[in-house]
Amino acid sequence: MDASVRQMFIDGRWIGADSGETMPVFAPSTGEPFTAIACAGAAEVDRAVRAARHAFEAGAWGCLAPVERGRLLSRLALRIADTAEELAALEAQDTGKPMTQARADIVAVARYFEFYGGAADKVHGDTVPYLGGYFVAVLKEPYGVTGHILPWNYPAQMFGRTLAPALAVGNAVVLKPAEDACLSILRLVELAAEVGFPPGALNVVTGRGEQAGAALAAHPGIGFLSFTGSPEVGTLVQRAAAANHIGCTLELGGKSPQIVFADADFDQALPVVTKAIVQNAGQTCSAGSRVLVERSVYDAFTGRLADGFAALRVGTHDMDLDCGPLISAGQRRRVQGFLDRARSDGVPVLAEGRLAPNLPPAGYFVAPTLFGPVPRGNVLAREEVFGPVLTVLPFDDEADAVALANGTDYGLVASVWTRDGARQMRVAKRLHCGQVFVNNYGAGGGVELPFGGVKRSGHGREKGFAAVDEFCTTKTVVFQHG
Ligand code: NAD
């Protein structure tokens, strides 16, 4: 195999695909290929699942006491922190995100391993008062082997988000990262091996979704699946899980509303509202992609929002401006399709950011664009664009704001901007989504905070202790002692 091809990691060893198939990896900032990855098929996935099963049942991983597992996770957290600059540079080159964002992502992945390293020996079961002469214990146990399928938008962060809790409770894992960006993950798994994760505990199979991803989702040796990506593939993964009678979590994106009432503190809200869509060029499942503004302050708020948007600058990952390129030519075509359609529908453009001069001509750049007022039925008001495109809609009163906020197929995150404490609580309770931020917004933030969606945004919870529960099953043991 060509030495420049990145291999996958199975049972503690780096291997190429049996078929020899590879695919190029493009740098979003230049549009040029700079390396290649091996394409796993069903045979490599099967090998990875068997290795994980062996590590769990008979290998060094399954024998570790929880405190020892926790120490390994904590050691990996420290190692990631020591390697942060190298990992950030790799992540920035591979995804196109500005270096500042990539550095923040590496801080987050270390934090996941720190948090769940501390949790590993605190996963307690329960006892249940039962009939006289009985003692009942409810044990929390790992599934055995868990399967994880990830997208390309936050590879490093999601490596921590999905694997750290699964490993903390004792599962052995098989991960299929996205074909568009997986280099930081290959480096992270190397660091895991260096700090002492035993062979088979942590396996990574790279390659195409329809091959490696589908084979992993369908593998009968998997006890639980965790998927992040598009709703369409989420449906396929859930079908595969159902065929094997196993559970899965699905994290499928959103059209998250940011609700601005007339009494909001504009100075506080404006930079946060802008960052919530510009972060990672809008390619964030929890991007705040719809701003709902009370009609009486619509012009005042959107005027200032437009000024901020017009000042945004787009450049390569190493220029480290407000916004980097999109992940791929395909994603740029998709986002450009939304922009062209909105323009041809006559949706007014309130402001556009600027591309830096002399950018590489083949890079996947798109100017951040602010549209408003967007008609409620327009596609921009309902569908996830997954790009730096912000939609503004006016609302009349609190009931209208809640109806509008809840009026898409998605339900992931929302924010409420108001100084009225009673309204904060009323609105937060009425929103159909997994997280509500009041007078702040944390797209993807907060390792400690349970996160996930309802409706088309998916189901199941990641982060915080909720993720520990997701990756465990319970066993009830009933003793009769007379
Ligand atoms: P995708 O759902 O196609 O891919 C996500 C992961 O699933 C990748 O690892 C992919 O290889 C794998 N996959 C693809 N087909 C599969 C199959 N048949 N069986 C099993 N696994 C399979 O997402 P994408 O193409 O990367 O992006 C498409 C759209 O999805 C984006 O434009 C965006 O709207 C959305 N998206 C959402 C998130 C999120 O965080 N929720 C992340 C990325 C993309």
Short mmCIF file of C-alpha atoms and ligand atoms in Angstrom, two decimals:
data_model
loop_
_atom_site.label_atom_id
_atom_site.label_comp_id
_atom_site.label_asym_id
_atom_site.label_seq_id
_atom_site.Cartn_x
_atom_site.Cartn_y
_atom_site.Cartn_z
CA MET A 1 0.00 0.00 0.00
CA ASP A 2 1.06 3.57 -0.76
CA ALA A 3 2.73 4.98 2.39
CA SER A 4 0.74 8.21 2.11
CA VAL A 5 -2.54 6.33 2.57
CA ARG A 6 -3.86 6.49 6.15
CA GLN A 7 -4.68 3.03 7.43
CA MET A 8 -7.42 2.00 9.83
CA PHE A 9 -7.00 0.75 13.38
CA ILE A 10 -8.25 -2.72 14.26
CA ASP A 11 -7.24 -4.83 17.28
CA GLY A 12 -4.32 -2.55 18.10
CA ARG A 13 -2.84 -2.67 14.59
CA TRP A 14 -2.83 -0.38 11.56
CA ILE A 15 -4.13 -2.15 8.46
CA GLY A 16 -5.17 -1.33 4.90
CA ALA A 17 -8.35 -2.55 3.22
CA ASP A 18 -8.25 -6.15 1.90
CA SER A 19 -9.50 -4.79 -1.40
CA GLY A 20 -6.73 -2.17 -1.53
CA GLU A 21 -9.42 0.45 -2.14
CA THR A 22 -8.64 3.99 -1.01
CA MET A 23 -10.24 7.39 -1.37
CA PRO A 24 -8.61 10.83 -1.52
CA VAL A 25 -8.97 13.41 1.25
CA PHE A 26 -9.44 17.01 0.08
CA ALA A 27 -8.40 20.13 2.01
CA PRO A 28 -11.48 22.40 2.01
CA SER A 29 -9.33 25.55 2.00
CA THR A 30 -7.64 24.63 -1.30
CA GLY A 31 -9.93 22.02 -2.85
CA GLU A 32 -6.80 19.90 -3.41
CA PRO A 33 -6.31 16.27 -2.30
CA PHE A 34 -3.52 15.96 0.28
CA THR A 35 -3.74 12.38 1.50
CA ALA A 36 -5.97 9.31 1.20
CA ILE A 37 -7.75 6.88 3.50
CA ALA A 38 -8.36 3.14 3.29
CA CYS A 39 -11.90 2.01 2.45
CA ALA A 40 -13.14 -0.73 4.77
CA GLY A 41 -15.64 -3.27 3.56
CA ALA A 42 -17.73 -5.79 5.44
CA ALA A 43 -14.67 -8.01 6.10
CA GLU A 44 -12.73 -5.30 7.97
CA VAL A 45 -15.83 -4.27 9.91
CA ASP A 46 -16.36 -7.88 10.93
CA ARG A 47 -12.74 -8.13 12.05
CA ALA A 48 -13.11 -4.96 14.12
CA VAL A 49 -16.30 -6.16 15.81
CA ARG A 50 -14.73 -9.54 16.61
CA ALA A 51 -11.64 -7.83 18.04
CA ALA A 52 -13.84 -5.62 20.20
CA ARG A 53 -15.87 -8.62 21.38
CA HIS A 54 -12.69 -10.46 22.28
CA ALA A 55 -11.31 -7.44 24.18
CA PHE A 56 -14.59 -7.16 26.08
CA GLU A 57 -15.05 -10.85 26.91
CA ALA A 58 -11.58 -12.30 27.16
CA GLY A 59 -9.01 -9.56 26.61
CA ALA A 60 -7.35 -7.01 28.86
CA TRP A 61 -10.13 -4.44 28.45
CA GLY A 62 -12.96 -6.46 30.02
CA CYS A 63 -10.78 -7.30 33.06
CA LEU A 64 -10.12 -3.69 34.02
CA ALA A 65 -11.72 -2.39 37.20
CA PRO A 66 -13.80 0.78 36.66
CA VAL A 67 -11.20 2.91 38.44
CA GLU A 68 -8.52 1.61 36.04
CA ARG A 69 -10.69 2.34 33.02
CA GLY A 70 -11.25 5.83 34.39
CA ARG A 71 -7.52 6.35 34.79
CA LEU A 72 -6.93 5.37 31.16
CA LEU A 73 -9.53 7.88 29.99
CA SER A 74 -8.01 10.58 32.20
CA ARG A 75 -4.54 9.77 30.88
CA LEU A 76 -5.85 10.16 27.33
CA ALA A 77 -7.34 13.55 28.28
CA LEU A 78 -3.92 14.75 29.42
CA ARG A 79 -2.22 13.33 26.34
CA ILE A 80 -4.70 15.12 24.08
CA ALA A 81 -4.03 18.38 25.92
CA ASP A 82 -0.27 17.87 25.42
CA THR A 83 -0.82 17.23 21.69
CA ALA A 84 -3.40 19.98 21.27
CA GLU A 85 -1.64 22.20 18.75
CA GLU A 86 -0.79 19.32 16.42
CA LEU A 87 -4.35 17.95 16.63
CA ALA A 88 -5.86 21.38 16.03
CA ALA A 89 -3.71 21.95 12.95
CA LEU A 90 -4.74 18.55 11.55
CA GLU A 91 -8.42 19.20 12.28
CA ALA A 92 -8.26 22.65 10.70
CA GLN A 93 -6.60 21.38 7.53
CA ASP A 94 -8.98 18.42 7.22
CA THR A 95 -12.26 20.29 7.92
CA GLY A 96 -11.32 23.83 6.84
CA LYS A 97 -12.43 25.31 10.15
CA PRO A 98 -10.47 28.33 11.44
CA MET A 99 -7.62 27.46 13.83
CA THR A 100 -9.35 29.16 16.79
CA GLN A 101 -12.36 26.88 16.33
CA ALA A 102 -10.15 23.81 15.87
CA ARG A 103 -8.27 24.64 19.09
CA ALA A 104 -11.58 24.92 20.97
CA ASP A 105 -12.61 21.51 19.58
CA ILE A 106 -9.45 19.90 20.92
CA VAL A 107 -10.03 21.45 24.35
CA ALA A 108 -13.51 19.88 24.19
CA VAL A 109 -12.31 16.39 23.24
CA ALA A 110 -9.84 16.41 26.15
CA ARG A 111 -12.64 17.58 28.42
CA TYR A 112 -14.87 14.64 27.36
CA PHE A 113 -12.21 12.15 28.40
CA GLU A 114 -11.58 14.08 31.63
CA PHE A 115 -15.30 14.16 32.49
CA TYR A 116 -16.03 10.51 31.68
CA GLY A 117 -12.72 9.35 33.16
CA GLY A 118 -14.01 10.76 36.44
CA ALA A 119 -17.39 9.10 35.91
CA ALA A 120 -16.12 5.56 35.23
CA ASP A 121 -16.13 4.41 38.87
CA LYS A 122 -19.33 6.26 39.81
CA VAL A 123 -21.81 4.28 37.73
CA HIS A 124 -23.75 2.70 40.57
CA GLY A 125 -26.66 0.32 40.38
CA ASP A 126 -29.60 0.27 42.73
CA THR A 127 -31.49 -1.89 45.17
CA VAL A 128 -35.26 -2.33 45.14
CA PRO A 129 -37.37 -3.04 48.24
CA TYR A 130 -39.38 -6.15 47.32
CA LEU A 131 -41.22 -9.01 49.03
CA GLY A 132 -40.23 -10.25 52.50
CA GLY A 133 -37.30 -12.66 52.27
CA TYR A 134 -35.93 -11.15 49.08
CA PHE A 135 -33.06 -8.86 48.13
CA VAL A 136 -33.07 -7.21 44.70
CA ALA A 137 -30.08 -5.58 43.03
CA VAL A 138 -30.28 -3.66 39.75
CA LEU A 139 -26.91 -3.71 37.99
CA LYS A 140 -25.78 -1.29 35.30
CA GLU A 141 -23.79 -3.19 32.73
CA PRO A 142 -22.10 -2.35 29.42
CA TYR A 143 -23.66 -3.68 26.20
CA GLY A 144 -20.39 -5.32 25.16
CA VAL A 145 -19.55 -3.85 21.75
CA THR A 146 -21.01 -0.50 20.71
CA GLY A 147 -20.99 0.86 17.15
CA HIS A 148 -20.50 4.57 16.45
CA ILE A 149 -21.03 6.38 13.13
CA LEU A 150 -19.93 10.01 12.90
CA PRO A 151 -20.22 12.94 10.47
CA TRP A 152 -17.50 15.29 9.29
CA ASN A 153 -18.35 18.56 11.02
CA TYR A 154 -16.67 18.01 14.43
CA PRO A 155 -14.65 14.77 14.07
CA ALA A 156 -12.39 15.26 17.11
CA GLN A 157 -15.10 16.57 19.43
CA MET A 158 -17.48 13.82 18.45
CA PHE A 159 -14.81 11.17 19.00
CA GLY A 160 -14.87 12.31 22.64
CA ARG A 161 -18.62 12.85 22.82
CA THR A 162 -19.58 9.39 21.64
CA LEU A 163 -16.64 7.17 22.67
CA ALA A 164 -15.71 8.51 26.12
CA PRO A 165 -19.01 7.56 27.83
CA ALA A 166 -19.22 4.22 26.00
CA LEU A 167 -15.68 3.31 27.08
CA ALA A 168 -16.15 4.68 30.60
CA VAL A 169 -18.84 2.11 31.37
CA GLY A 170 -16.75 -0.72 29.89
CA ASN A 171 -17.92 -1.20 26.30
CA ALA A 172 -15.38 -1.97 23.59
CA VAL A 173 -16.05 0.28 20.60
CA VAL A 174 -15.98 0.25 16.80
CA LEU A 175 -16.08 3.68 15.18
CA LYS A 176 -16.80 4.58 11.56
CA PRO A 177 -15.87 8.24 11.01
CA ALA A 178 -16.97 10.28 8.00
CA GLU A 179 -15.16 9.89 4.68
CA ASP A 180 -14.74 13.68 4.34
CA ALA A 181 -12.83 14.24 7.61
CA CYS A 182 -11.32 11.60 9.89
CA LEU A 183 -7.61 12.42 10.24
CA SER A 184 -7.80 13.83 13.79
CA ILE A 185 -9.64 10.66 14.79
CA LEU A 186 -6.85 8.46 13.43
CA ARG A 187 -4.35 10.48 15.47
CA LEU A 188 -6.56 10.34 18.58
CA VAL A 189 -6.82 6.56 18.40
CA GLU A 190 -3.05 6.41 18.10
CA LEU A 191 -2.76 8.49 21.29
CA ALA A 192 -5.24 6.15 23.00
CA ALA A 193 -3.02 3.16 22.15
CA GLU A 194 0.05 5.03 23.40
CA VAL A 195 -1.48 5.74 26.82
CA GLY A 196 -2.36 2.08 27.23
CA PHE A 197 -5.82 1.26 25.84
CA PRO A 198 -5.47 -2.47 25.15
CA PRO A 199 -5.88 -3.97 21.65
CA GLY A 200 -9.50 -4.28 20.57
CA ALA A 201 -10.90 -1.78 23.09
CA LEU A 202 -11.04 0.95 20.49
CA ASN A 203 -11.24 0.24 16.74
CA VAL A 204 -11.66 2.63 13.81
CA VAL A 205 -12.83 1.53 10.35
CA THR A 206 -12.57 4.22 7.69
CA GLY A 207 -14.26 4.49 4.31
CA ARG A 208 -17.59 4.88 2.63
CA GLY A 209 -20.93 5.07 4.40
CA GLU A 210 -22.76 2.64 2.11
CA GLN A 211 -20.01 0.05 2.67
CA ALA A 212 -18.30 0.39 6.06
CA GLY A 213 -21.13 2.35 7.73
CA ALA A 214 -23.88 0.04 6.53
CA ALA A 215 -21.85 -3.06 7.48
CA LEU A 216 -21.29 -1.70 10.99
CA ALA A 217 -24.94 -0.73 11.48
CA ALA A 218 -26.09 -4.21 10.38
CA HIS A 219 -23.47 -6.26 12.23
CA PRO A 220 -25.12 -8.75 14.61
CA GLY A 221 -22.20 -8.47 17.05
CA ILE A 222 -23.07 -4.87 17.96
CA GLY A 223 -25.05 -4.32 21.17
CA PHE A 224 -25.95 -0.65 20.73
CA LEU A 225 -25.52 1.97 17.99
CA SER A 226 -24.82 5.69 18.19
CA PHE A 227 -25.32 7.70 14.99
CA THR A 228 -24.84 11.41 14.19
CA GLY A 229 -25.55 12.72 10.71
CA SER A 230 -28.41 13.26 8.31
CA PRO A 231 -32.03 12.23 9.01
CA GLU A 232 -32.04 10.08 5.86
CA VAL A 233 -29.08 7.93 6.93
CA GLY A 234 -30.40 8.00 10.51
CA THR A 235 -33.50 6.19 9.24
CA LEU A 236 -31.33 3.51 7.61
CA VAL A 237 -29.29 3.05 10.78
CA GLN A 238 -32.41 2.77 12.92
CA ARG A 239 -33.82 0.17 10.51
CA ALA A 240 -30.60 -1.83 10.80
CA ALA A 241 -30.76 -1.56 14.60
CA ALA A 242 -34.37 -2.73 14.56
CA ALA A 243 -33.46 -5.76 12.44
CA ASN A 244 -30.98 -6.79 15.15
CA HIS A 245 -33.34 -5.80 17.99
CA ILE A 246 -30.87 -3.36 19.51
CA GLY A 247 -31.20 0.24 20.61
CA CYS A 248 -29.67 3.33 19.04
CA THR A 249 -29.29 7.03 19.60
CA LEU A 250 -29.79 9.33 16.62
CA GLU A 251 -28.52 12.91 16.51
CA LEU A 252 -29.77 14.33 13.22
CA GLY A 253 -29.47 18.09 13.14
CA GLY A 254 -31.98 20.88 13.48
CA LYS A 255 -33.42 24.24 12.53
CA SER A 256 -32.87 25.77 15.93
CA PRO A 257 -34.72 29.02 16.74
CA GLN A 258 -33.29 31.99 18.63
CA ILE A 259 -36.27 33.97 19.97
CA VAL A 260 -35.63 37.67 20.58
CA PHE A 261 -38.32 39.53 22.55
CA ALA A 262 -38.61 43.30 22.52
CA ASP A 263 -37.13 43.63 26.03
CA ALA A 264 -33.99 41.59 25.18
CA ASP A 265 -30.55 43.04 25.87
CA PHE A 266 -29.47 43.58 22.25
CA ASP A 267 -25.82 44.18 23.17
CA GLN A 268 -25.71 40.79 24.87
CA ALA A 269 -27.74 38.97 22.23
CA LEU A 270 -26.24 40.20 18.94
CA PRO A 271 -22.74 38.66 19.07
CA VAL A 272 -24.12 35.38 20.41
CA VAL A 273 -26.88 35.16 17.79
CA THR A 274 -24.31 35.73 15.03
CA LYS A 275 -21.78 33.25 16.42
CA ALA A 276 -24.50 30.60 16.77
CA ILE A 277 -24.76 30.41 12.97
CA VAL A 278 -21.26 31.38 11.85
CA GLN A 279 -19.46 28.87 14.08
CA ASN A 280 -17.99 26.14 11.86
CA ALA A 281 -19.50 27.95 8.82
CA GLY A 282 -22.99 26.93 9.96
CA GLN A 283 -22.14 23.23 9.70
CA THR A 284 -23.27 22.53 13.24
CA CYS A 285 -26.25 20.35 14.11
CA SER A 286 -27.24 22.81 16.84
CA ALA A 287 -26.56 25.95 14.76
CA GLY A 288 -28.99 28.75 15.66
CA SER A 289 -30.19 29.05 12.09
CA ARG A 290 -33.54 30.86 12.61
CA VAL A 291 -33.83 34.18 14.43
CA LEU A 292 -37.38 35.02 15.47
CA VAL A 293 -37.73 38.71 16.37
CA GLU A 294 -40.69 40.46 18.01
CA ARG A 295 -42.23 42.66 15.33
CA SER A 296 -42.01 45.91 17.33
CA VAL A 297 -38.17 45.68 17.38
CA TYR A 298 -37.70 43.83 14.09
CA ASP A 299 -36.11 46.74 12.21
CA ALA A 300 -33.96 47.87 15.14
CA PHE A 301 -32.63 44.37 15.83
CA THR A 302 -32.12 43.22 12.26
CA GLY A 303 -30.44 46.52 11.36
CA ARG A 304 -27.72 45.85 13.92
CA LEU A 305 -27.57 42.14 13.05
CA ALA A 306 -27.03 43.08 9.40
CA ASP A 307 -24.17 45.42 10.33
CA GLY A 308 -22.48 42.55 12.16
CA PHE A 309 -23.04 40.15 9.25
CA ALA A 310 -21.62 42.57 6.70
CA ALA A 311 -18.42 42.76 8.79
CA LEU A 312 -17.88 38.96 8.75
CA ARG A 313 -14.85 37.72 6.82
CA VAL A 314 -14.26 34.34 5.22
CA GLY A 315 -10.85 32.78 4.66
CA THR A 316 -8.76 29.62 4.78
CA HIS A 317 -8.36 27.69 8.03
CA ASP A 318 -4.94 29.22 8.69
CA MET A 319 -6.13 32.80 8.05
CA ASP A 320 -8.29 32.16 11.11
CA LEU A 321 -11.07 34.62 10.25
CA ASP A 322 -14.75 34.50 11.29
CA CYS A 323 -15.62 31.72 8.88
CA GLY A 324 -13.76 29.02 6.96
CA PRO A 325 -14.76 27.10 3.82
CA LEU A 326 -17.45 24.41 3.75
CA ILE A 327 -16.37 20.79 4.00
CA SER A 328 -16.64 19.72 0.37
CA ALA A 329 -17.60 20.70 -3.14
CA GLY A 330 -20.83 18.74 -2.65
CA GLN A 331 -21.74 20.63 0.51
CA ARG A 332 -20.99 23.95 -1.19
CA ARG A 333 -23.28 22.99 -4.09
CA ARG A 334 -26.01 22.08 -1.61
CA VAL A 335 -25.72 25.39 0.29
CA GLN A 336 -25.45 27.37 -2.95
CA GLY A 337 -28.67 25.66 -4.05
CA PHE A 338 -30.47 27.06 -0.99
CA LEU A 339 -29.02 30.54 -1.64
CA ASP A 340 -30.02 30.52 -5.32
CA ARG A 341 -33.50 29.29 -4.56
CA ALA A 342 -34.08 31.93 -1.82
CA ARG A 343 -32.96 34.65 -4.22
CA SER A 344 -35.20 33.37 -7.00
CA ASP A 345 -38.09 33.18 -4.50
CA GLY A 346 -37.49 36.91 -3.89
CA VAL A 347 -36.47 36.53 -0.22
CA PRO A 348 -34.72 39.81 0.73
CA VAL A 349 -30.99 39.66 1.53
CA LEU A 350 -30.26 41.82 4.58
CA ALA A 351 -26.47 41.43 4.51
CA GLU A 352 -23.60 39.33 3.22
CA GLY A 353 -20.14 38.75 4.66
CA ARG A 354 -17.04 39.10 2.47
CA LEU A 355 -14.54 36.60 1.10
CA ALA A 356 -10.92 37.57 1.79
CA PRO A 357 -9.00 38.56 -1.37
CA ASN A 358 -6.89 36.03 -3.28
CA LEU A 359 -8.37 32.89 -1.76
CA PRO A 360 -7.39 29.58 -3.38
CA PRO A 361 -9.75 29.40 -6.36
CA ALA A 362 -10.78 25.79 -5.77
CA GLY A 363 -11.53 26.24 -2.02
CA TYR A 364 -15.12 25.63 -0.90
CA PHE A 365 -15.95 29.18 0.26
CA VAL A 366 -19.42 30.70 0.67
CA ALA A 367 -20.21 34.18 2.02
CA PRO A 368 -22.34 34.18 5.20
CA THR A 369 -25.77 35.49 4.20
CA LEU A 370 -28.59 36.99 6.26
CA PHE A 371 -32.11 36.72 4.81
CA GLY A 372 -35.19 38.49 6.16
CA PRO A 373 -38.05 38.76 6.50
CA VAL A 374 -38.31 35.15 5.30
CA PRO A 375 -41.89 34.04 4.50
CA ARG A 376 -42.99 31.37 6.98
CA GLY A 377 -43.66 28.79 4.28
CA ASN A 378 -40.34 29.31 2.50
CA VAL A 379 -37.90 26.43 2.40
CA LEU A 380 -35.29 28.59 4.22
CA ALA A 381 -37.64 28.89 7.19
CA ARG A 382 -38.04 25.12 7.52
CA GLU A 383 -35.09 23.13 6.18
CA GLU A 384 -31.61 22.67 7.59
CA VAL A 385 -29.12 24.39 5.25
CA PHE A 386 -25.95 23.36 7.11
CA GLY A 387 -24.10 26.44 5.94
CA PRO A 388 -23.59 30.07 7.09
CA VAL A 389 -27.12 31.15 6.22
CA LEU A 390 -29.28 32.90 8.80
CA THR A 391 -33.03 33.25 8.41
CA VAL A 392 -34.93 36.03 10.21
CA LEU A 393 -38.68 35.99 10.79
CA PRO A 394 -40.84 38.48 12.72
CA PHE A 395 -43.43 37.32 15.29
CA ASP A 396 -46.40 39.09 16.93
CA ASP A 397 -46.60 37.88 20.52
CA GLU A 398 -45.44 35.12 22.86
CA ALA A 399 -47.93 32.53 21.60
CA ASP A 400 -46.94 33.28 18.01
CA ALA A 401 -43.22 32.99 18.90
CA VAL A 402 -43.73 29.57 20.49
CA ALA A 403 -45.83 28.30 17.58
CA LEU A 404 -43.24 29.53 15.09
CA ALA A 405 -40.34 28.07 17.09
CA ASN A 406 -42.08 24.68 17.29
CA GLY A 407 -43.29 24.84 13.70
CA THR A 408 -40.57 22.84 11.92
CA ASP A 409 -39.96 19.10 11.73
CA TYR A 410 -36.87 19.52 13.94
CA GLY A 411 -36.42 20.04 17.69
CA LEU A 412 -32.81 20.20 18.87
CA VAL A 413 -31.90 23.48 20.61
CA ALA A 414 -33.52 26.89 21.16
CA SER A 415 -32.67 30.17 22.83
CA VAL A 416 -34.92 32.74 24.46
CA TRP A 417 -33.79 36.34 24.82
CA THR A 418 -35.87 38.35 27.32
CA ARG A 419 -35.43 40.05 30.70
CA ASP A 420 -38.89 38.86 31.86
CA GLY A 421 -38.27 35.94 34.25
CA ALA A 422 -41.79 34.52 34.10
CA ARG A 423 -41.70 34.57 30.31
CA GLN A 424 -38.31 32.84 30.31
CA MET A 425 -39.82 29.92 32.20
CA ARG A 426 -43.13 29.80 30.31
CA VAL A 427 -41.47 29.78 26.92
CA ALA A 428 -38.70 27.34 27.92
CA LYS A 429 -41.36 24.87 29.07
CA ARG A 430 -43.36 25.16 25.85
CA LEU A 431 -40.52 24.64 23.40
CA HIS A 432 -40.27 21.18 21.83
CA CYS A 433 -36.55 20.48 21.83
CA GLY A 434 -33.72 18.95 23.86
CA GLN A 435 -31.97 22.07 25.15
CA VAL A 436 -33.12 25.65 25.81
CA PHE A 437 -30.67 28.45 26.50
CA VAL A 438 -32.04 31.57 28.21
CA ASN A 439 -30.09 34.75 27.40
CA ASN A 440 -27.20 32.69 26.02
CA TYR A 441 -26.60 30.04 23.38
CA GLY A 442 -24.25 27.08 23.38
CA ALA A 443 -24.13 25.46 19.98
CA GLY A 444 -22.67 22.11 20.92
CA GLY A 445 -21.27 23.47 24.17
CA GLY A 446 -21.18 21.95 27.63
CA VAL A 447 -19.78 18.47 28.05
CA GLU A 448 -21.78 18.24 31.31
CA LEU A 449 -25.14 19.09 29.71
CA PRO A 450 -27.45 16.34 28.37
CA PHE A 451 -27.95 16.96 24.66
CA GLY A 452 -30.16 15.51 21.94
CA GLY A 453 -33.33 16.10 20.03
CA VAL A 454 -36.98 15.34 19.48
CA LYS A 455 -38.89 14.82 16.21
CA ARG A 456 -36.65 14.82 13.11
CA SER A 457 -33.66 15.86 15.26
CA GLY A 458 -33.54 12.29 16.59
CA HIS A 459 -33.70 10.64 19.97
CA GLY A 460 -31.51 9.56 22.85
CA ARG A 461 -29.17 11.78 24.84
CA GLU A 462 -25.45 12.40 24.66
CA LYS A 463 -23.19 14.33 27.05
CA GLY A 464 -23.43 14.57 30.83
CA PHE A 465 -24.50 11.56 32.85
CA ALA A 466 -27.36 10.96 30.41
CA ALA A 467 -24.80 9.45 28.01
CA VAL A 468 -23.56 7.07 30.69
CA ASP A 469 -27.11 5.72 30.98
CA GLU A 470 -27.45 5.40 27.20
CA PHE A 471 -24.40 3.14 26.96
CA CYS A 472 -25.49 0.84 29.81
CA THR A 473 -28.19 -1.76 30.08
CA THR A 474 -29.64 -2.84 33.42
CA LYS A 475 -29.88 -6.31 34.88
CA THR A 476 -32.18 -7.06 37.80
CA VAL A 477 -30.97 -9.81 40.15
CA VAL A 478 -33.52 -11.23 42.61
CA PHE A 479 -32.16 -13.15 45.64
CA GLN A 480 -34.45 -15.14 47.89
CA HIS A 481 -32.79 -15.47 51.27
CA GLY A 482 -35.77 -16.61 53.35
P1 NAD B 1 -24.53 11.41 6.29
O1 NAD B 1 -25.66 11.15 7.19
O2 NAD B 1 -24.59 10.95 4.89
O3 NAD B 1 -23.18 10.76 6.90
C1 NAD B 1 -22.94 10.62 8.29
C2 NAD B 1 -22.17 9.33 8.53
O4 NAD B 1 -22.98 8.22 8.11
C3 NAD B 1 -20.87 9.22 7.72
O5 NAD B 1 -19.88 8.55 8.48
C4 NAD B 1 -21.27 8.35 6.55
O6 NAD B 1 -20.18 7.64 5.98
C5 NAD B 1 -22.24 7.39 7.21
N1 NAD B 1 -23.17 6.75 6.28
C6 NAD B 1 -23.58 7.18 5.05
N2 NAD B 1 -24.41 6.28 4.50
C7 NAD B 1 -24.55 5.27 5.39
C8 NAD B 1 -25.31 4.08 5.41
N3 NAD B 1 -26.07 3.71 4.37
N4 NAD B 1 -25.24 3.29 6.51
C9 NAD B 1 -24.49 3.64 7.56
N5 NAD B 1 -23.73 4.76 7.61
C10 NAD B 1 -23.76 5.57 6.53
O7 NAD B 1 -24.24 12.93 6.36
P2 NAD B 1 -23.37 13.78 5.35
O8 NAD B 1 -23.44 13.31 3.94
O9 NAD B 1 -22.05 13.80 5.97
O10 NAD B 1 -24.12 15.16 5.42
C11 NAD B 1 -25.38 15.32 4.78
C12 NAD B 1 -26.26 16.26 5.56
O11 NAD B 1 -26.46 15.72 6.88
C13 NAD B 1 -25.65 17.62 5.81
O12 NAD B 1 -25.81 18.47 4.77
C14 NAD B 1 -26.40 18.04 7.05
O13 NAD B 1 -27.65 18.57 6.74
C15 NAD B 1 -26.58 16.76 7.81
N6 NAD B 1 -25.55 16.58 8.85
C16 NAD B 1 -25.91 16.64 10.13
C17 NAD B 1 -24.95 16.51 11.11
C18 NAD B 1 -25.28 16.55 12.54
O14 NAD B 1 -24.43 16.85 13.34
N7 NAD B 1 -26.49 16.23 12.91
C19 NAD B 1 -23.62 16.34 10.78
C20 NAD B 1 -23.27 16.26 9.44
C21 NAD B 1 -24.26 16.37 8.50
#
